[in-house]
């Protein structure tokens, strides 16, 4: 039986346990893949979009939302075509983003991709840790407002909630791969729809209640903000909108599972007070969603370290042996490595309460290479697009425009980071 299975894999045919490339059988579906994508896209960046529209106005802000949605959709379509190489249908599979870049563009750009992708994912995981704790703290703060009134500050120390997040992630991080995360992503995706619906409903109710200043259809003007500060806020808002759609850094990994191929939080910032219970539910949903999103965005990093270790020490029982404990399977290396990462990420989150400002800088500098540059360059190589043809010029022009957006947003992020460093204290995160 074993001999027959080996012969079948050599011929490139699938078996009940393995696919035609000898890899473990893919069990992903369009539903699980969609849940992973929604969980990755609807992250903490989406919560700042209301602030972005306040800086840009309804017309320009809505226009940019559509423009960057189309750009992200288009470049992700190009990226999915590079899942197989050299032919998009019959070529060999690329199991992750880095392998796709290495296959199509070579080793030097592969290294740049590794730095950009894993730097972004690690930074986002720390940002999610902070945002989850802030949402938990917002529930406590909301109850304080209910008890003592809106005039009381009710400021809350976030450190205890950071520890709660860490304890939960220590458990969830032992889920070995994307295949085992489907249920978590589905829950997280549902939570994202719940808190988005609550936020939209509260916004409509508040507008209908009247008593609010009029919003600006065109570019807003504020007398209390200098033109220089306003310009930087506009650059930052454009960058936030561009980054809000990003999920290219986990797209290839998610695609590999499918069996058939074909800066402010509007709910924790207390723009809303009443009803308290509904705001609490929304913040709880945010926390649950980000707990799941943390695992989705960290799977490429976890997988990279573990796969490299298996190749480096193939005979090591510590690295390769799985121990069955009831319905669970425990690997000692996975247990120690992932737990160590969660603890270190939590320490960084506690040490640098202004890390989200630093995350904005990471997002601005990696948006262009991961979401635009690499997908376009790989597609040009794979599709053999002729140099100086109309399509070649159009793709390069799109890449250049997005590079400009990244540079402007990076400059605005650096300015915001400097201000955050000056006003924050280490190990003191307060909501």
XYZ file of C-alpha atoms in Angstrom, residues 95-100 110-126 178 248-250 253 296-308 311 337 341 355 359 362 366 370 374:
50
model
C 2.845 27.594 -1.368
C 3.303 31.145 -0.064
C 3.889 34.733 -1.158
C 7.671 34.525 -0.758
C 7.927 31.418 -2.901
C 5.881 33.081 -5.646
C 12.671 37.362 -2.487
C 14.717 38.735 0.425
C 13.076 42.167 0.113
C 9.662 40.488 0.068
C 10.509 38.486 3.204
C 11.491 41.613 5.122
C 8.385 43.520 3.983
C 5.889 40.686 4.474
C 7.035 39.340 7.812
C 7.848 42.789 9.171
C 4.296 43.863 8.359
C 2.665 40.749 9.821
C 4.668 40.926 13.055
C 3.886 44.635 13.396
C 0.187 44.070 12.725
C 0.033 41.304 15.348
C 1.389 43.713 17.975
C -4.901 27.693 8.303
C -2.048 40.574 -0.185
C 0.495 39.465 2.420
C -1.662 36.432 3.312
C -1.273 31.278 1.736
C -4.781 34.539 10.574
C -2.062 37.107 9.920
C 0.541 35.231 11.991
C 0.169 31.855 10.265
C 2.677 32.719 7.481
C 5.274 33.699 10.096
C 4.631 30.651 12.274
C 4.701 28.394 9.216
C 7.926 29.880 7.863
C 9.865 29.294 11.101
C 8.479 25.782 11.598
C 9.002 24.641 7.993
C 12.554 26.014 7.985
C 14.165 21.188 6.802
C 8.185 28.881 19.808
C 6.427 34.908 20.277
C 3.132 51.310 18.750
C 2.447 50.458 12.745
C 5.148 50.019 8.681
C 5.086 48.064 2.860
C 3.335 43.916 -1.128
C 5.370 42.482 -6.476
